[in-house]
Amino acid sequence: MLIARDAKIIMSLVLAAFCLLVTFDNLTDYGTNYLFVSHVLSMDTTFSGNALMYRSITNPVLWQLAYGLIIAAEGMTGILFLAGAIRLIQVRTAPGAVFNQAKTLVIAAATLAFLVWFFGFVVVAGEWFAMWQSQTWNGQEAAFRFYMAVFGVLIFVCLPDGDLGEPRRATPKRRRNDKKEA
């Protein structure tokens, strides 16, 4: 079905737009999310007496390095989603096997998105740096919304596409009075 292929392309484009917009926002409003990264890494808003404070990073150079890696990964994710969507557009009406093979960039983008928003924000920031303890600097819910959207699109994109084939023509119904040939 062409509509399923179109949906896969559109969803990939929307994810690309999101990732590229996040990247653009982080570059043009660097200070806002840099502040977020610095608070998460320094663990300065976690519970008082937190036994995990030995993990905190208070070096601004390391904050900038971490933030730079986040921005680069988000940007690469957006570029991969965009390149993947363009590739799918190019083979939109091709045989199913060709369309299925063209999904690799979208799958790579979804994998990188999962690494950024689940591994980066939930595992590393959320658990290692105890971001979950912060009332102010906790991005786990926002990350959850995005990686679940990515996960849903990934599942849909990975569903195999068959050949489009010719459109079926409606066959005329027989009337009761039509005589069968013997």
PDB file of C-alpha atoms in Angstrom:
ATOM      1  CA  MET A   1       0.000   0.000   0.000  1.00  0.00           C
ATOM      2  CA  LEU A   2       1.359   3.322  -1.051  1.00  0.00           C
ATOM      3  CA  ILE A   3      -0.364   5.068   1.866  1.00  0.00           C
ATOM      4  CA  ALA A   4       1.684   3.003   4.362  1.00  0.00           C
ATOM      5  CA  ARG A   5       4.890   3.974   2.579  1.00  0.00           C
ATOM      6  CA  ASP A   6       3.825   7.617   2.584  1.00  0.00           C
ATOM      7  CA  ALA A   7       3.087   7.405   6.320  1.00  0.00           C
ATOM      8  CA  LYS A   8       6.551   5.971   6.995  1.00  0.00           C
ATOM      9  CA  ILE A   9       8.134   8.790   5.008  1.00  0.00           C
ATOM     10  CA  ILE A  10       6.069  11.496   6.726  1.00  0.00           C
ATOM     11  CA  MET A  11       6.794  10.131  10.197  1.00  0.00           C
ATOM     12  CA  SER A  12      10.521  10.020   9.412  1.00  0.00           C
ATOM     13  CA  LEU A  13      10.378  13.616   8.188  1.00  0.00           C
ATOM     14  CA  VAL A  14       8.586  14.749  11.345  1.00  0.00           C
ATOM     15  CA  LEU A  15      11.210  13.062  13.534  1.00  0.00           C
ATOM     16  CA  ALA A  16      13.916  14.735  11.432  1.00  0.00           C
ATOM     17  CA  ALA A  17      12.235  18.107  11.936  1.00  0.00           C
ATOM     18  CA  PHE A  18      12.079  17.560  15.682  1.00  0.00           C
ATOM     19  CA  CYS A  19      15.731  16.527  16.017  1.00  0.00           C
ATOM     20  CA  LEU A  20      16.967  19.328  13.784  1.00  0.00           C
ATOM     21  CA  LEU A  21      14.841  21.883  15.636  1.00  0.00           C
ATOM     22  CA  VAL A  22      16.194  20.663  18.991  1.00  0.00           C
ATOM     23  CA  THR A  23      19.715  20.991  17.590  1.00  0.00           C
ATOM     24  CA  PHE A  24      18.994  24.478  16.238  1.00  0.00           C
ATOM     25  CA  ASP A  25      17.484  25.556  19.572  1.00  0.00           C
ATOM     26  CA  ASN A  26      20.479  24.218  21.500  1.00  0.00           C
ATOM     27  CA  LEU A  27      22.840  26.148  19.226  1.00  0.00           C
ATOM     28  CA  THR A  28      20.904  29.421  19.144  1.00  0.00           C
ATOM     29  CA  ASP A  29      19.896  29.354  22.827  1.00  0.00           C
ATOM     30  CA  TYR A  30      23.031  27.623  24.049  1.00  0.00           C
ATOM     31  CA  GLY A  31      22.915  28.968  27.583  1.00  0.00           C
ATOM     32  CA  THR A  32      19.491  27.643  28.572  1.00  0.00           C
ATOM     33  CA  ASN A  33      20.200  23.959  28.045  1.00  0.00           C
ATOM     34  CA  TYR A  34      23.852  24.363  29.015  1.00  0.00           C
ATOM     35  CA  LEU A  35      22.511  25.416  32.409  1.00  0.00           C
ATOM     36  CA  PHE A  36      20.411  22.229  32.442  1.00  0.00           C
ATOM     37  CA  VAL A  37      23.468  20.073  31.646  1.00  0.00           C
ATOM     38  CA  SER A  38      25.603  21.815  34.276  1.00  0.00           C
ATOM     39  CA  HIS A  39      23.008  21.273  37.011  1.00  0.00           C
ATOM     40  CA  VAL A  40      22.442  17.622  36.083  1.00  0.00           C
ATOM     41  CA  LEU A  41      26.146  16.810  35.940  1.00  0.00           C
ATOM     42  CA  SER A  42      27.000  18.722  39.113  1.00  0.00           C
ATOM     43  CA  MET A  43      24.043  17.035  40.885  1.00  0.00           C
ATOM     44  CA  ASP A  44      23.496  20.245  42.845  1.00  0.00           C
ATOM     45  CA  THR A  45      19.705  19.865  42.988  1.00  0.00           C
ATOM     46  CA  THR A  46      19.553  16.207  44.047  1.00  0.00           C
ATOM     47  CA  PHE A  47      18.530  15.105  47.534  1.00  0.00           C
ATOM     48  CA  SER A  48      20.580  16.493  50.395  1.00  0.00           C
ATOM     49  CA  GLY A  49      23.123  13.984  51.685  1.00  0.00           C
ATOM     50  CA  ASN A  50      22.902  11.953  48.490  1.00  0.00           C
ATOM     51  CA  ALA A  51      25.380   9.053  48.684  1.00  0.00           C
ATOM     52  CA  LEU A  52      25.858   9.217  44.900  1.00  0.00           C
ATOM     53  CA  MET A  53      27.484  12.664  44.943  1.00  0.00           C
ATOM     54  CA  TYR A  54      30.885  11.127  44.204  1.00  0.00           C
ATOM     55  CA  ARG A  55      29.617  10.871  40.611  1.00  0.00           C
ATOM     56  CA  SER A  56      29.092  14.608  40.211  1.00  0.00           C
ATOM     57  CA  ILE A  57      31.092  16.558  37.656  1.00  0.00           C
ATOM     58  CA  THR A  58      31.785  20.172  38.553  1.00  0.00           C
ATOM     59  CA  ASN A  59      34.257  21.049  35.813  1.00  0.00           C
ATOM     60  CA  PRO A  60      32.711  23.527  33.302  1.00  0.00           C
ATOM     61  CA  VAL A  61      34.973  22.216  30.527  1.00  0.00           C
ATOM     62  CA  LEU A  62      33.472  18.752  30.974  1.00  0.00           C
ATOM     63  CA  TRP A  63      29.963  20.277  31.027  1.00  0.00           C
ATOM     64  CA  GLN A  64      30.650  21.925  27.680  1.00  0.00           C
ATOM     65  CA  LEU A  65      32.106  18.723  26.272  1.00  0.00           C
ATOM     66  CA  ALA A  66      29.045  16.743  27.378  1.00  0.00           C
ATOM     67  CA  TYR A  67      26.683  19.366  25.987  1.00  0.00           C
ATOM     68  CA  GLY A  68      28.613  19.442  22.713  1.00  0.00           C
ATOM     69  CA  LEU A  69      28.284  15.661  22.411  1.00  0.00           C
ATOM     70  CA  ILE A  70      24.545  15.887  23.076  1.00  0.00           C
ATOM     71  CA  ILE A  71      24.072  18.568  20.435  1.00  0.00           C
ATOM     72  CA  ALA A  72      26.183  16.649  17.901  1.00  0.00           C
ATOM     73  CA  ALA A  73      24.246  13.421  18.508  1.00  0.00           C
ATOM     74  CA  GLU A  74      20.889  15.208  18.229  1.00  0.00           C
ATOM     75  CA  GLY A  75      22.030  16.871  14.997  1.00  0.00           C
ATOM     76  CA  MET A  76      23.302  13.602  13.550  1.00  0.00           C
ATOM     77  CA  THR A  77      20.008  11.956  14.454  1.00  0.00           C
ATOM     78  CA  GLY A  78      18.102  14.646  12.581  1.00  0.00           C
ATOM     79  CA  ILE A  79      20.360  14.366   9.548  1.00  0.00           C
ATOM     80  CA  LEU A  80      19.963  10.573   9.495  1.00  0.00           C
ATOM     81  CA  PHE A  81      16.162  10.825   9.729  1.00  0.00           C
ATOM     82  CA  LEU A  82      16.141  13.402   6.919  1.00  0.00           C
ATOM     83  CA  ALA A  83      18.494  11.376   4.713  1.00  0.00           C
ATOM     84  CA  GLY A  84      16.457   8.252   5.434  1.00  0.00           C
ATOM     85  CA  ALA A  85      13.197   9.963   4.519  1.00  0.00           C
ATOM     86  CA  ILE A  86      14.734  11.288   1.290  1.00  0.00           C
ATOM     87  CA  ARG A  87      15.944   7.792   0.437  1.00  0.00           C
ATOM     88  CA  LEU A  88      12.455   6.398   1.070  1.00  0.00           C
ATOM     89  CA  ILE A  89      10.964   9.091  -1.164  1.00  0.00           C
ATOM     90  CA  GLN A  90      13.365   8.071  -3.926  1.00  0.00           C
ATOM     91  CA  VAL A  91      12.177   4.447  -3.814  1.00  0.00           C
ATOM     92  CA  ARG A  92       8.579   5.153  -2.837  1.00  0.00           C
ATOM     93  CA  THR A  93       7.096   3.205  -5.742  1.00  0.00           C
ATOM     94  CA  ALA A  94       9.875   0.623  -6.106  1.00  0.00           C
ATOM     95  CA  PRO A  95       9.387  -3.083  -5.403  1.00  0.00           C
ATOM     96  CA  GLY A  96       8.940  -4.015  -1.756  1.00  0.00           C
ATOM     97  CA  ALA A  97      12.431  -5.493  -1.417  1.00  0.00           C
ATOM     98  CA  VAL A  98      13.995  -2.224  -2.600  1.00  0.00           C
ATOM     99  CA  PHE A  99      11.841  -0.124  -0.274  1.00  0.00           C
ATOM    100  CA  ASN A 100      12.648  -2.431   2.656  1.00  0.00           C
ATOM    101  CA  GLN A 101      16.399  -2.132   2.023  1.00  0.00           C
ATOM    102  CA  ALA A 102      16.119   1.651   1.862  1.00  0.00           C
ATOM    103  CA  LYS A 103      14.941   1.802   5.486  1.00  0.00           C
ATOM    104  CA  THR A 104      18.463   1.449   6.917  1.00  0.00           C
ATOM    105  CA  LEU A 105      19.071   5.166   7.485  1.00  0.00           C
ATOM    106  CA  VAL A 106      15.756   5.586   9.286  1.00  0.00           C
ATOM    107  CA  ILE A 107      16.561   2.567  11.444  1.00  0.00           C
ATOM    108  CA  ALA A 108      20.021   3.997  12.186  1.00  0.00           C
ATOM    109  CA  ALA A 109      18.453   7.354  13.077  1.00  0.00           C
ATOM    110  CA  ALA A 110      15.945   5.728  15.421  1.00  0.00           C
ATOM    111  CA  THR A 111      18.751   3.769  17.084  1.00  0.00           C
ATOM    112  CA  LEU A 112      20.791   6.923  17.615  1.00  0.00           C
ATOM    113  CA  ALA A 113      17.699   8.766  18.903  1.00  0.00           C
ATOM    114  CA  PHE A 114      17.112   5.940  21.375  1.00  0.00           C
ATOM    115  CA  LEU A 115      20.737   6.209  22.501  1.00  0.00           C
ATOM    116  CA  VAL A 116      20.473   9.971  22.991  1.00  0.00           C
ATOM    117  CA  TRP A 117      17.103  10.190  24.697  1.00  0.00           C
ATOM    118  CA  PHE A 118      16.938   6.861  26.542  1.00  0.00           C
ATOM    119  CA  PHE A 119      20.569   6.039  27.261  1.00  0.00           C
ATOM    120  CA  GLY A 120      21.684   9.676  27.588  1.00  0.00           C
ATOM    121  CA  PHE A 121      18.739  11.189  29.421  1.00  0.00           C
ATOM    122  CA  VAL A 122      17.286   8.229  31.331  1.00  0.00           C
ATOM    123  CA  VAL A 123      20.242   5.934  32.004  1.00  0.00           C
ATOM    124  CA  VAL A 124      23.153   8.379  32.293  1.00  0.00           C
ATOM    125  CA  ALA A 125      21.476  11.603  33.436  1.00  0.00           C
ATOM    126  CA  GLY A 126      18.496  10.021  35.167  1.00  0.00           C
ATOM    127  CA  GLU A 127      20.200   7.220  37.036  1.00  0.00           C
ATOM    128  CA  TRP A 128      23.944   7.811  37.065  1.00  0.00           C
ATOM    129  CA  PHE A 129      23.619  11.521  37.855  1.00  0.00           C
ATOM    130  CA  ALA A 130      20.364  11.010  39.824  1.00  0.00           C
ATOM    131  CA  MET A 131      18.446  13.537  37.730  1.00  0.00           C
ATOM    132  CA  TRP A 132      15.248  11.848  38.937  1.00  0.00           C
ATOM    133  CA  GLN A 133      15.875  13.393  42.360  1.00  0.00           C
ATOM    134  CA  SER A 134      15.757  16.950  41.022  1.00  0.00           C
ATOM    135  CA  GLN A 135      12.494  18.878  41.180  1.00  0.00           C
ATOM    136  CA  THR A 136      13.908  21.542  38.842  1.00  0.00           C
ATOM    137  CA  TRP A 137      16.301  19.887  36.381  1.00  0.00           C
ATOM    138  CA  ASN A 138      14.594  16.621  35.474  1.00  0.00           C
ATOM    139  CA  GLY A 139      14.193  15.909  31.767  1.00  0.00           C
ATOM    140  CA  GLN A 140      13.145  12.271  32.007  1.00  0.00           C
ATOM    141  CA  GLU A 141       9.466  12.793  31.142  1.00  0.00           C
ATOM    142  CA  ALA A 142      10.283  14.833  28.051  1.00  0.00           C
ATOM    143  CA  ALA A 143      12.864  12.261  26.967  1.00  0.00           C
ATOM    144  CA  PHE A 144      10.340   9.462  27.549  1.00  0.00           C
ATOM    145  CA  ARG A 145       7.788  11.110  25.256  1.00  0.00           C
ATOM    146  CA  PHE A 146      10.308  11.386  22.465  1.00  0.00           C
ATOM    147  CA  TYR A 147      11.971   7.988  22.640  1.00  0.00           C
ATOM    148  CA  MET A 148       8.551   6.317  22.809  1.00  0.00           C
ATOM    149  CA  ALA A 149       7.485   8.222  19.678  1.00  0.00           C
ATOM    150  CA  VAL A 150      10.717   7.107  18.011  1.00  0.00           C
ATOM    151  CA  PHE A 151      10.126   3.536  19.163  1.00  0.00           C
ATOM    152  CA  GLY A 152       6.616   3.556  17.687  1.00  0.00           C
ATOM    153  CA  VAL A 153       7.840   4.899  14.357  1.00  0.00           C
ATOM    154  CA  LEU A 154      10.701   2.390  14.333  1.00  0.00           C
ATOM    155  CA  ILE A 155       8.287  -0.507  14.768  1.00  0.00           C
ATOM    156  CA  PHE A 156       6.045   0.832  12.000  1.00  0.00           C
ATOM    157  CA  VAL A 157       8.936   1.507   9.613  1.00  0.00           C
ATOM    158  CA  CYS A 158      10.335  -1.989  10.206  1.00  0.00           C
ATOM    159  CA  LEU A 159       7.095  -3.652   9.162  1.00  0.00           C
ATOM    160  CA  PRO A 160       7.852  -5.232   5.781  1.00  0.00           C
ATOM    161  CA  ASP A 161       6.499  -3.605   2.665  1.00  0.00           C
ATOM    162  CA  GLY A 162       5.413  -5.790  -0.224  1.00  0.00           C
ATOM    163  CA  ASP A 163       5.187  -4.922  -3.877  1.00  0.00           C
ATOM    164  CA  LEU A 164       2.625  -2.298  -4.737  1.00  0.00           C
ATOM    165  CA  GLY A 165       1.211  -4.229  -7.685  1.00  0.00           C
ATOM    166  CA  GLU A 166      -1.553  -3.114  -9.952  1.00  0.00           C
ATOM    167  CA  PRO A 167      -4.707  -1.623  -8.490  1.00  0.00           C
ATOM    168  CA  ARG A 168      -7.472  -4.202  -8.291  1.00  0.00           C
ATOM    169  CA  ARG A 169     -10.458  -3.709 -10.486  1.00  0.00           C
ATOM    170  CA  ALA A 170     -13.874  -4.388  -9.150  1.00  0.00           C
ATOM    171  CA  THR A 171     -15.362  -7.453 -10.746  1.00  0.00           C
ATOM    172  CA  PRO A 172     -18.967  -7.148 -11.801  1.00  0.00           C
ATOM    173  CA  LYS A 173     -21.368  -9.160  -9.696  1.00  0.00           C
ATOM    174  CA  ARG A 174     -23.466 -11.797 -11.395  1.00  0.00           C
ATOM    175  CA  ARG A 175     -27.130 -11.280 -11.463  1.00  0.00           C
ATOM    176  CA  ARG A 176     -29.328 -14.153 -10.440  1.00  0.00           C
ATOM    177  CA  ASN A 177     -30.814 -14.357 -13.878  1.00  0.00           C
ATOM    178  CA  ASP A 178     -27.470 -14.759 -15.603  1.00  0.00           C
ATOM    179  CA  LYS A 179     -27.210 -18.228 -16.956  1.00  0.00           C
ATOM    180  CA  LYS A 180     -24.084 -20.182 -16.426  1.00  0.00           C
ATOM    181  CA  GLU A 181     -22.501 -21.625 -19.501  1.00  0.00           C
ATOM    182  CA  ALA A 182     -22.440 -25.375 -19.514  1.00  0.00           C
TER     183      ALA A 182
END
